[in-house]
Short mmCIF file of C-alpha atoms in Angstrom, two decimals:
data_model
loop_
_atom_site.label_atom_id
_atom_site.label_comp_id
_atom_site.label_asym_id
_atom_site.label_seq_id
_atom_site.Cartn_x
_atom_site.Cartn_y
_atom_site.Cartn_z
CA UNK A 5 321.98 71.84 72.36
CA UNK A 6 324.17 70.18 75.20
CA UNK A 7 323.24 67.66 76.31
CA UNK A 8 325.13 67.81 79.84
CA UNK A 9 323.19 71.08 80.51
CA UNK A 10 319.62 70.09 79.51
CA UNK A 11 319.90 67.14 81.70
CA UNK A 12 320.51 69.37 84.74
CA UNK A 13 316.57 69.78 84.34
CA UNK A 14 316.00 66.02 84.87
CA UNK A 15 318.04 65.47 87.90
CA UNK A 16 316.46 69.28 89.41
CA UNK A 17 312.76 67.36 88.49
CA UNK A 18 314.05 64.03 90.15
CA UNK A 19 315.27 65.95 93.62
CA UNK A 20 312.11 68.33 93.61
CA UNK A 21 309.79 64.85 92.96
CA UNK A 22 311.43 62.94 95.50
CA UNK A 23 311.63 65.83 98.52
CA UNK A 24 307.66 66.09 97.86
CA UNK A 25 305.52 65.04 100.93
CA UNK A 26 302.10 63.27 99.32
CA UNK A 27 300.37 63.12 102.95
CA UNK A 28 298.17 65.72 102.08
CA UNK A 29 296.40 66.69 98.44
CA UNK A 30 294.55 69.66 97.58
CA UNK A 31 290.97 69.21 96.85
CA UNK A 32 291.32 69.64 93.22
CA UNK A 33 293.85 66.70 92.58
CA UNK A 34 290.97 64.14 92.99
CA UNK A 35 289.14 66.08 90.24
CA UNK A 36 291.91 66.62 87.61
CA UNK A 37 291.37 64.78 84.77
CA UNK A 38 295.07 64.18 84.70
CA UNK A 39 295.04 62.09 81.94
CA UNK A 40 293.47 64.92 79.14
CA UNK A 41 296.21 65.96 76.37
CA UNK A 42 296.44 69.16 77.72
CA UNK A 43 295.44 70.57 81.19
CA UNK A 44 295.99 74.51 82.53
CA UNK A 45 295.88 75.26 86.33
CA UNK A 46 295.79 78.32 87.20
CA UNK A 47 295.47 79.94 91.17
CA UNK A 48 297.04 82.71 93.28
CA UNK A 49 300.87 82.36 93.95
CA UNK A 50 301.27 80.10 97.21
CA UNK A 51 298.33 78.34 96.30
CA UNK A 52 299.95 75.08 96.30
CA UNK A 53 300.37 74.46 92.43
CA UNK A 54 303.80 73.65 92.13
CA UNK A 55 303.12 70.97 95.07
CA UNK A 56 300.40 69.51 93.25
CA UNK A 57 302.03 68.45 90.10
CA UNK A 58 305.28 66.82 91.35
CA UNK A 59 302.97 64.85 93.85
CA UNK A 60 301.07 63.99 90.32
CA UNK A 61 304.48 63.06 89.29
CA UNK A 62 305.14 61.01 92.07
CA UNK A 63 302.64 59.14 92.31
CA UNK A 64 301.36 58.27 88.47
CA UNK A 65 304.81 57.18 86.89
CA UNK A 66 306.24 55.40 89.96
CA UNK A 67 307.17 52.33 87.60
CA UNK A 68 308.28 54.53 84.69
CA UNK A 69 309.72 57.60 85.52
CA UNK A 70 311.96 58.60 83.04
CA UNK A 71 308.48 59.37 80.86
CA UNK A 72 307.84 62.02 82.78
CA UNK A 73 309.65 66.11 83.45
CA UNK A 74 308.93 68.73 85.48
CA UNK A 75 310.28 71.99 84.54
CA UNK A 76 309.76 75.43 86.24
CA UNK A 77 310.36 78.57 83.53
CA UNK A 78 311.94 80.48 86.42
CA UNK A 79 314.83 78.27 86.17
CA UNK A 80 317.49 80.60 84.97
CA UNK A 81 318.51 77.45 82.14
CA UNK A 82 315.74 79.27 80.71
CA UNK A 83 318.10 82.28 80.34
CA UNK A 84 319.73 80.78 77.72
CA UNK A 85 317.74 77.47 76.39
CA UNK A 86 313.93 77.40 74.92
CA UNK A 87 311.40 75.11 76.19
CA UNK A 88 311.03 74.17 72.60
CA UNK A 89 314.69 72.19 72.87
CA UNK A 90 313.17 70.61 76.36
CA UNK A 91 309.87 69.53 74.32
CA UNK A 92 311.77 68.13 71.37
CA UNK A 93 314.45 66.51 73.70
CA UNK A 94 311.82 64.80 76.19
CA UNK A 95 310.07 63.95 73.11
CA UNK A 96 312.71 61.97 71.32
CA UNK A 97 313.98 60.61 74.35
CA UNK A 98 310.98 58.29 75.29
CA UNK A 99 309.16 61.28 77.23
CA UNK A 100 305.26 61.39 77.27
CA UNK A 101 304.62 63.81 80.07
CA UNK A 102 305.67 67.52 80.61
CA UNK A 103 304.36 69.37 83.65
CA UNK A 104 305.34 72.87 83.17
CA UNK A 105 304.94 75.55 85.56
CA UNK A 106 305.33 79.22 85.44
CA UNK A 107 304.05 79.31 82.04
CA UNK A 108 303.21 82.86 82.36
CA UNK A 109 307.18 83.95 82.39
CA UNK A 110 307.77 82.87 79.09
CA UNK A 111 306.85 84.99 76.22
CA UNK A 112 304.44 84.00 73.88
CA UNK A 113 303.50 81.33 76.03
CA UNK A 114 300.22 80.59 74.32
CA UNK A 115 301.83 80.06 70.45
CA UNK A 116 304.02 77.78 71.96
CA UNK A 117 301.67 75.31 73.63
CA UNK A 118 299.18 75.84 70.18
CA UNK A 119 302.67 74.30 68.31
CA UNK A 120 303.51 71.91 70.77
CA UNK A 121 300.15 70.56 71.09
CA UNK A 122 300.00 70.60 67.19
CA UNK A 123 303.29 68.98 66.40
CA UNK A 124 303.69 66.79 69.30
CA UNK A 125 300.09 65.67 69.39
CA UNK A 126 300.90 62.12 71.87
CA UNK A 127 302.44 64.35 74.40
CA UNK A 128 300.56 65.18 77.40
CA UNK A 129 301.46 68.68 78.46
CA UNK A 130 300.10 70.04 82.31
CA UNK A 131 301.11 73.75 83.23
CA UNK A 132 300.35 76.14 85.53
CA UNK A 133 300.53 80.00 85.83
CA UNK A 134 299.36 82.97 87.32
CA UNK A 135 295.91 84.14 88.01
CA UNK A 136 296.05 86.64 86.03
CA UNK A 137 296.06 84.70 82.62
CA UNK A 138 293.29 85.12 80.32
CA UNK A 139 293.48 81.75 78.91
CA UNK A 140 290.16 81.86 77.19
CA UNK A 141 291.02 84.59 75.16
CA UNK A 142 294.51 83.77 73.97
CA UNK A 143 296.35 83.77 70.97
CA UNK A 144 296.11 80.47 69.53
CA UNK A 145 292.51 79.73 70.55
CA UNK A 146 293.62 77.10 73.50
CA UNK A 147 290.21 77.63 74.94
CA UNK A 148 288.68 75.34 72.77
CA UNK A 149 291.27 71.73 73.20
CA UNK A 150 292.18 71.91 77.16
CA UNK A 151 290.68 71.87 80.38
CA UNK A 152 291.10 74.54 82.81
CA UNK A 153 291.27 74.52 86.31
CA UNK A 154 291.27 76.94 88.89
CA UNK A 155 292.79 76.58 92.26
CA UNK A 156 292.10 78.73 95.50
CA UNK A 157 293.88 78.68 98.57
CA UNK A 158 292.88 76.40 101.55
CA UNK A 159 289.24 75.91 102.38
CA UNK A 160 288.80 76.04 106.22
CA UNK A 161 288.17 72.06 105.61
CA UNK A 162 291.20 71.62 103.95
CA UNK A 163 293.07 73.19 106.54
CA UNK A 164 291.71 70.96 109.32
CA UNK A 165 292.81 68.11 106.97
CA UNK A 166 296.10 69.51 106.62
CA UNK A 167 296.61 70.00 110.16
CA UNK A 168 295.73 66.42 110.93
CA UNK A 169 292.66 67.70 112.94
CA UNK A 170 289.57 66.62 111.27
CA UNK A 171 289.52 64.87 107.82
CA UNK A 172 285.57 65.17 106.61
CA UNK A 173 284.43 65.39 102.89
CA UNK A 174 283.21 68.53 101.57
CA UNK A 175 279.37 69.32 101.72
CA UNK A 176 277.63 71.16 98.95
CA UNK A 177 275.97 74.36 99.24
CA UNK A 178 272.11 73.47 99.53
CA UNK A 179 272.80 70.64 101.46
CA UNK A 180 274.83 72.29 103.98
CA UNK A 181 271.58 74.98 104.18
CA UNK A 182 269.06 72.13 104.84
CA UNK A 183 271.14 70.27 106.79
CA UNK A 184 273.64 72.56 108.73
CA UNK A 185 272.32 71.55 112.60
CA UNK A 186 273.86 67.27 111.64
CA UNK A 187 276.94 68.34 110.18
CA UNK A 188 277.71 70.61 112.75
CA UNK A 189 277.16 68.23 115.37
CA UNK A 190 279.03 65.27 113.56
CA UNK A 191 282.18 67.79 113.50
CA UNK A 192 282.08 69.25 117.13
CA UNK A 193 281.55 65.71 118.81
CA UNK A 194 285.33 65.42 117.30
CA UNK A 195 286.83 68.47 117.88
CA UNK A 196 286.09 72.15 119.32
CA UNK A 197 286.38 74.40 116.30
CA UNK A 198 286.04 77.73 117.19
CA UNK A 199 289.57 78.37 117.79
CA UNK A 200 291.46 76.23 114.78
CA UNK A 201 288.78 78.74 112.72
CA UNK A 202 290.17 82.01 114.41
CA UNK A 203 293.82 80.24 113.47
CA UNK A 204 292.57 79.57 109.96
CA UNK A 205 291.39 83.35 109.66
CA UNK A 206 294.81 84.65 110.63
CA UNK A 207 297.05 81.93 108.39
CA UNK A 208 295.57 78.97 107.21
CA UNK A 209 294.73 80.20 103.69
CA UNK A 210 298.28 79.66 102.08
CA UNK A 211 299.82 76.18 102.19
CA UNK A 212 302.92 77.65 102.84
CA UNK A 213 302.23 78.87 106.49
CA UNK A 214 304.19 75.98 107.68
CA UNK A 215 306.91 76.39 106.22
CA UNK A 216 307.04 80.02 108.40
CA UNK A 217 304.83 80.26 110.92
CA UNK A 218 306.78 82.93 112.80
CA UNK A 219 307.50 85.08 109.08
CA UNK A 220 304.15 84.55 107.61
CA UNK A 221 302.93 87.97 107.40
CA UNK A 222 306.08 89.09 106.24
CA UNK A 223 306.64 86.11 103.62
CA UNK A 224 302.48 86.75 102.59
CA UNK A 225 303.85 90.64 101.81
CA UNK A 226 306.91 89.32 99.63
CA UNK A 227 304.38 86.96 97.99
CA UNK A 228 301.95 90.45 96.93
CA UNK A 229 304.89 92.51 95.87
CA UNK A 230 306.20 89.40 93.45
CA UNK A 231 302.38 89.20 91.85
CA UNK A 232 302.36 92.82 90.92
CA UNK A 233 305.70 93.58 90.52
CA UNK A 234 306.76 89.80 88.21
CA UNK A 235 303.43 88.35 87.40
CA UNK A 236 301.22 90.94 86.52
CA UNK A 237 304.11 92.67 84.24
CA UNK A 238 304.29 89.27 82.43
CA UNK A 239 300.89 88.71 81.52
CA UNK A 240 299.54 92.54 80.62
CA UNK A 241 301.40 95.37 78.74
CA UNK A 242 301.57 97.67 82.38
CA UNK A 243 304.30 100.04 82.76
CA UNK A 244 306.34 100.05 86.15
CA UNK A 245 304.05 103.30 87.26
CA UNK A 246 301.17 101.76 86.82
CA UNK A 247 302.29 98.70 88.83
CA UNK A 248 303.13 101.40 91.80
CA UNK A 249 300.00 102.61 91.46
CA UNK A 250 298.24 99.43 91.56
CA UNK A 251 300.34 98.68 95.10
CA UNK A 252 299.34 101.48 96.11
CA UNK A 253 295.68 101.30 95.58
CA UNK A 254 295.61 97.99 96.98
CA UNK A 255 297.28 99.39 100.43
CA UNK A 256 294.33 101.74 100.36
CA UNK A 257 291.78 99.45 99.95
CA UNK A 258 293.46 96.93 102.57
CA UNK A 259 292.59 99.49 105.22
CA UNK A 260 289.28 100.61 104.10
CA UNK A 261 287.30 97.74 102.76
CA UNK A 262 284.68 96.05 102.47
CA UNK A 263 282.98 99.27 101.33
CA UNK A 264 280.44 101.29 99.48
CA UNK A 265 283.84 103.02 97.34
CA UNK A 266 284.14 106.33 96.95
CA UNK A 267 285.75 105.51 93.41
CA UNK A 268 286.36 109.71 92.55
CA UNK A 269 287.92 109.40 96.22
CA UNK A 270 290.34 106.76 95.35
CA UNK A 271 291.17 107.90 91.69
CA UNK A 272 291.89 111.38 93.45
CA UNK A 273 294.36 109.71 95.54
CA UNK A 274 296.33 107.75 93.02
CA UNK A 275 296.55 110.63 90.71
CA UNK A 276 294.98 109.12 88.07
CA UNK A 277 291.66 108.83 85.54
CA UNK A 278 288.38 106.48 85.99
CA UNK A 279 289.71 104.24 83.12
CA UNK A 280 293.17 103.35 84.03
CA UNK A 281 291.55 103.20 87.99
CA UNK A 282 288.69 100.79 87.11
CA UNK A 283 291.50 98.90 84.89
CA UNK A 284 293.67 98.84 87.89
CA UNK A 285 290.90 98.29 90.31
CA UNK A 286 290.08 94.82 87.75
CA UNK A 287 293.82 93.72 87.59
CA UNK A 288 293.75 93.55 91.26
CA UNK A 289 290.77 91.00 91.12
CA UNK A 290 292.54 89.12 88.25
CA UNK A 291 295.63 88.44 90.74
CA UNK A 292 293.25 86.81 93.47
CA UNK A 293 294.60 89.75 95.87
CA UNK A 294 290.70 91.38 95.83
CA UNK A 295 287.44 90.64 94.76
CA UNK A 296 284.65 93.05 93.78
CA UNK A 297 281.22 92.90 94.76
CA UNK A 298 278.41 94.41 92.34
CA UNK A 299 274.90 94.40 91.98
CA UNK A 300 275.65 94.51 88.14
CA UNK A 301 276.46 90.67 86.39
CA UNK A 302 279.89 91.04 85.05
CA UNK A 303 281.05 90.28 81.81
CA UNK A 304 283.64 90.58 79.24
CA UNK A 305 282.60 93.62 77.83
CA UNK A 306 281.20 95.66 80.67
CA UNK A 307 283.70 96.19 84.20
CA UNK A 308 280.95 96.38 86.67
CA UNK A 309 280.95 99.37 89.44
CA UNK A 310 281.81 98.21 92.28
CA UNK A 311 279.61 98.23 95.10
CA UNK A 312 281.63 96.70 97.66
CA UNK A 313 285.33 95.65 97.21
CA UNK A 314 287.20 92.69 99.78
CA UNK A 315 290.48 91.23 100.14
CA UNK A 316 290.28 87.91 98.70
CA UNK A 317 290.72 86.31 101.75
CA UNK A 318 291.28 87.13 105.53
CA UNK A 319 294.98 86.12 105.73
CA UNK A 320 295.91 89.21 103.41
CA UNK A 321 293.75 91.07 105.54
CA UNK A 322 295.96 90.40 108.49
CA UNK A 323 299.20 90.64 107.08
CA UNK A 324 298.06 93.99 105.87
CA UNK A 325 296.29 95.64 108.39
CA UNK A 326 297.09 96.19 111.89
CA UNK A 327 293.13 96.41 112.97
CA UNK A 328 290.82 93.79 111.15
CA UNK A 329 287.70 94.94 112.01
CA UNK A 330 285.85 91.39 112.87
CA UNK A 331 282.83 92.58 110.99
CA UNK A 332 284.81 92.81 108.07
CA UNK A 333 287.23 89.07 108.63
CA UNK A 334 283.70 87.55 108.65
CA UNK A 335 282.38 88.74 105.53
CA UNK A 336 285.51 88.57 103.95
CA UNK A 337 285.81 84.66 104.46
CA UNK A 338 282.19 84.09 103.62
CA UNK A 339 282.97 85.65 100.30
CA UNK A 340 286.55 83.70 99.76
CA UNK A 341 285.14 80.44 100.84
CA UNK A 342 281.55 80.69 98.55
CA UNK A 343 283.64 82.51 95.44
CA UNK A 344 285.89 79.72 95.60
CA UNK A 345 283.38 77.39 94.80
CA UNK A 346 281.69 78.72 91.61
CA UNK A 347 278.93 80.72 93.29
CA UNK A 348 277.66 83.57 91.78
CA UNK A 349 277.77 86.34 94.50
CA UNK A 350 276.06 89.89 93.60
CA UNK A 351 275.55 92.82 96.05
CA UNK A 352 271.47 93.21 97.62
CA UNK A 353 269.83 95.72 98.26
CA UNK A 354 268.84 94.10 101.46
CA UNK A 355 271.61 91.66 103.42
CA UNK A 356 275.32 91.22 102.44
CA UNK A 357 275.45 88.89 99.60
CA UNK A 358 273.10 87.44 97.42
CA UNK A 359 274.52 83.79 96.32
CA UNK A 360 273.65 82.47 92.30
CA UNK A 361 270.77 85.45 92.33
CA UNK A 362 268.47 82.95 94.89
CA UNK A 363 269.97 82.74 98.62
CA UNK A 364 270.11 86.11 100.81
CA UNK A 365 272.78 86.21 103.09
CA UNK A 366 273.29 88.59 106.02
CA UNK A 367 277.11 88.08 108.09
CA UNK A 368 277.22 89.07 112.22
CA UNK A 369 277.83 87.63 115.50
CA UNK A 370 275.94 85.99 117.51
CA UNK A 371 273.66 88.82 118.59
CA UNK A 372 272.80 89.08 114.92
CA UNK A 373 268.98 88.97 114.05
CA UNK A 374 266.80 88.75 111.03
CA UNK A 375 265.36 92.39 111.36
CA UNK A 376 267.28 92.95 107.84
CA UNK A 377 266.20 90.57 105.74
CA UNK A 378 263.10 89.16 107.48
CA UNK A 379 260.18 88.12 105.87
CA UNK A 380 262.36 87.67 102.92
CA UNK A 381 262.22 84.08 101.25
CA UNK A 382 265.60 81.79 101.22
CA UNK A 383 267.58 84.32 103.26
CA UNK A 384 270.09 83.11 106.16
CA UNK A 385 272.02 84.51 108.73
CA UNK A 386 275.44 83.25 108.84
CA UNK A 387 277.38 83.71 112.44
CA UNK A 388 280.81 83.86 113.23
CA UNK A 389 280.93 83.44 117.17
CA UNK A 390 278.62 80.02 117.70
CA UNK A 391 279.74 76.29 117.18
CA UNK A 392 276.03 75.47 116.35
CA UNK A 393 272.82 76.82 114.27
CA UNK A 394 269.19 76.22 113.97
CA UNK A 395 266.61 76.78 111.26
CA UNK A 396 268.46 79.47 108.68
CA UNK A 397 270.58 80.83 111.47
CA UNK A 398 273.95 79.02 110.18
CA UNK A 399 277.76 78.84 111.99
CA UNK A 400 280.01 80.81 109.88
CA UNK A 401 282.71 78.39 109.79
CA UNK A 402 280.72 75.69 108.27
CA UNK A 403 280.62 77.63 105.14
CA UNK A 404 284.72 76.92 105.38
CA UNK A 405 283.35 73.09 104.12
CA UNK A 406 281.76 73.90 100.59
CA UNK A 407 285.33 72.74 99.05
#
């Protein structure tokens, strides 16, 4: 091993740790248990991951850093080194910490944090991946000796906060129901937020909107082409058709949805069968680039039919459509923002969404009314075009505040 070489990872880990802004933190860093043995995070790509580990790094070994290494498995040194020689080298070296991220373009990912856990049992390990890992049901049995965490893009909160607009803590879901009329009025005597929402719609999902505000539709398209075309190959045994197929089923859907599918329709189109569509149809969900609505509780053994399919959130709606019906961008972000919170959302048969199999929500504008759903107990009406509510007609962008 030389020596020369592998410390070209330390001094790429000191530049990337230093250049790191800590102004801003995603939601979840305040709820990492950062100091577990072993800790997977996984989220979309341009989530923020990356960001959130070397501002970990930056701020927890200020007065020791030489304990700690951040390594990304994209780095071509990986071409020609193992992170096995990093682990032992770190190790032997005084090292305690190793945040490494990628994980999911190294193969056999999962035997190799079962060893390193086993045979280097003091050393914390942190990585982060794709998505589309199925951690729980790895080789090696992980599952059972790390914590898992699972981070979406920017809340409509968090992007007020990153902005420098508003800063406000997050409000849970029942309490936001019973008391939606005071928090709305606490926010709007600060700010008018009907038009940093229609922003957020458009770009404020992805952290990295900043970085390009004029390219971001174009940069959001390179980032959906390098989850199908790198990640998803990495993770599942797909063949380079399939991943065509897949980019081609989600161009489809892009224009079309939220739907009732015609799922023969769709199959026809692709030129292909129901199994390898509804597998295709699934990987899509797995990459946080859709999400599928059903009436049916999914599970492991059973891929529900869908009854409704969405982007996963409105920015890939806009950098993929020319036309976003408005209809459509509203449902769509009540479904990223609630999803992205642990809810349990299932398709009615009366309303739009029925949240953890108890709350009935129907989606409109402001000339929305309760014909729908009246009469029907713990049902809402959540409204895109008004700053305030009253009773269980709720604004639509306060549901960007669950996280």
């Amino acid at each position: 091993m030389e020596i020369v070489s592998i410390e070209e990872l330390y001094r790429t880990s000191s530049r990337l740790i230093a250049r790191t802004p800590t102004n801003f933190h995603r939601y979840m860093y305040s709820k990492i248990s950062w100091d577990a043995w072993l800790i997977a995070i996984k989220g979309a790509r341009g989530t923020g991951k990356t960001t959130m580990l070397l501002q970990r790094l930056k701020e927890g070994f200020k007065n020791n850093p030489q304990t700690a290494l951040y390594v990304s498995l994209d780095n071509l040194w990986f071409k020609t080194h193992s992170l096995s020689e990093v682990v032992e080298y770190h190790y032997n070296h005084g090292g305690t910490h190793l945040f490494i991220d990628e994980i999911h373009k190294y193969d056999n990912w999962q035997t190799l944090i079962k060893n390193i856990a086993d045979e280097y049992p003091d050393l914390h390990i942190v990585y982060t991946g794709s998505s589309v890992l199925k951690i729980n049901q790895n080789e090696g049995d992980l599952s059972r000796r790390q914590l898992v965490y699972t981070l979406p893009g920017l809340s409509f909160r968090e992007y007020l906060s990153f902005e420098n607009i508003l800063d406000k803590p997050a409000i849970a879901l029942d309490d936001l129901l019973e008391n939606h009329q005071r928090y709305a009025m606490e926010i709007l005597t600060e700010v008018k937020i009907l038009p940093h929402f229609e922003t957020y719609l458009k770009t404020g999902y992805y952290p990295f909107y900043k970085r390009d505000h004029a390219g971001f539709d174009q940069r959001l398209q390179a980032v959906i082409r390098t989850v199908l075309y790198e990640d998803l190959p990495a993770v599942e045994d797909v063949t380079y058709e399939t991943v065509r197929k897949t980019e081609r089923m989600m161009m489809i859907l892009a224009e079309h949805v939220p739907q009732t599918p015609n799922m023969n329709e769709l199959y026809g189109q692709l030129n292909t069968n129901r199994n390898q569509g509804m597998k295709m149809l699934y990987l899509l969900e797995r990459t946080a680039l859709i999400h599928i609505l059903s009436s049916e509780v999914k599970s492991t053994k059973h891929l529900a039919k869908p009854d409704k399919i969405f982007m996963n959130n409105t920015n890939l709606m806009y950098a993929l459509t020319t036309d976003s019906n408005i209809g459509t961008v509203r449902e769509v972000f009540f479904n990223s923002q609630l999803a992205a919170t642990g809810n349990e959302l299932n398709y009615p048969k009366q309303g739009d969404f029925l949240v953890n199999h108890r709350h009935l929500f129907e989606i409109g504008g402001k000339s929305k009314s309760f014909e729908q759903i009246k009469d029907i107990p713990d049902s809402y009406l959540a409204i895109g075009d008004i700053e305030t509510g009253h009773g269980n007609r709720i604004p639509l962008w306060l549901f960007g505040f669950l996280y």
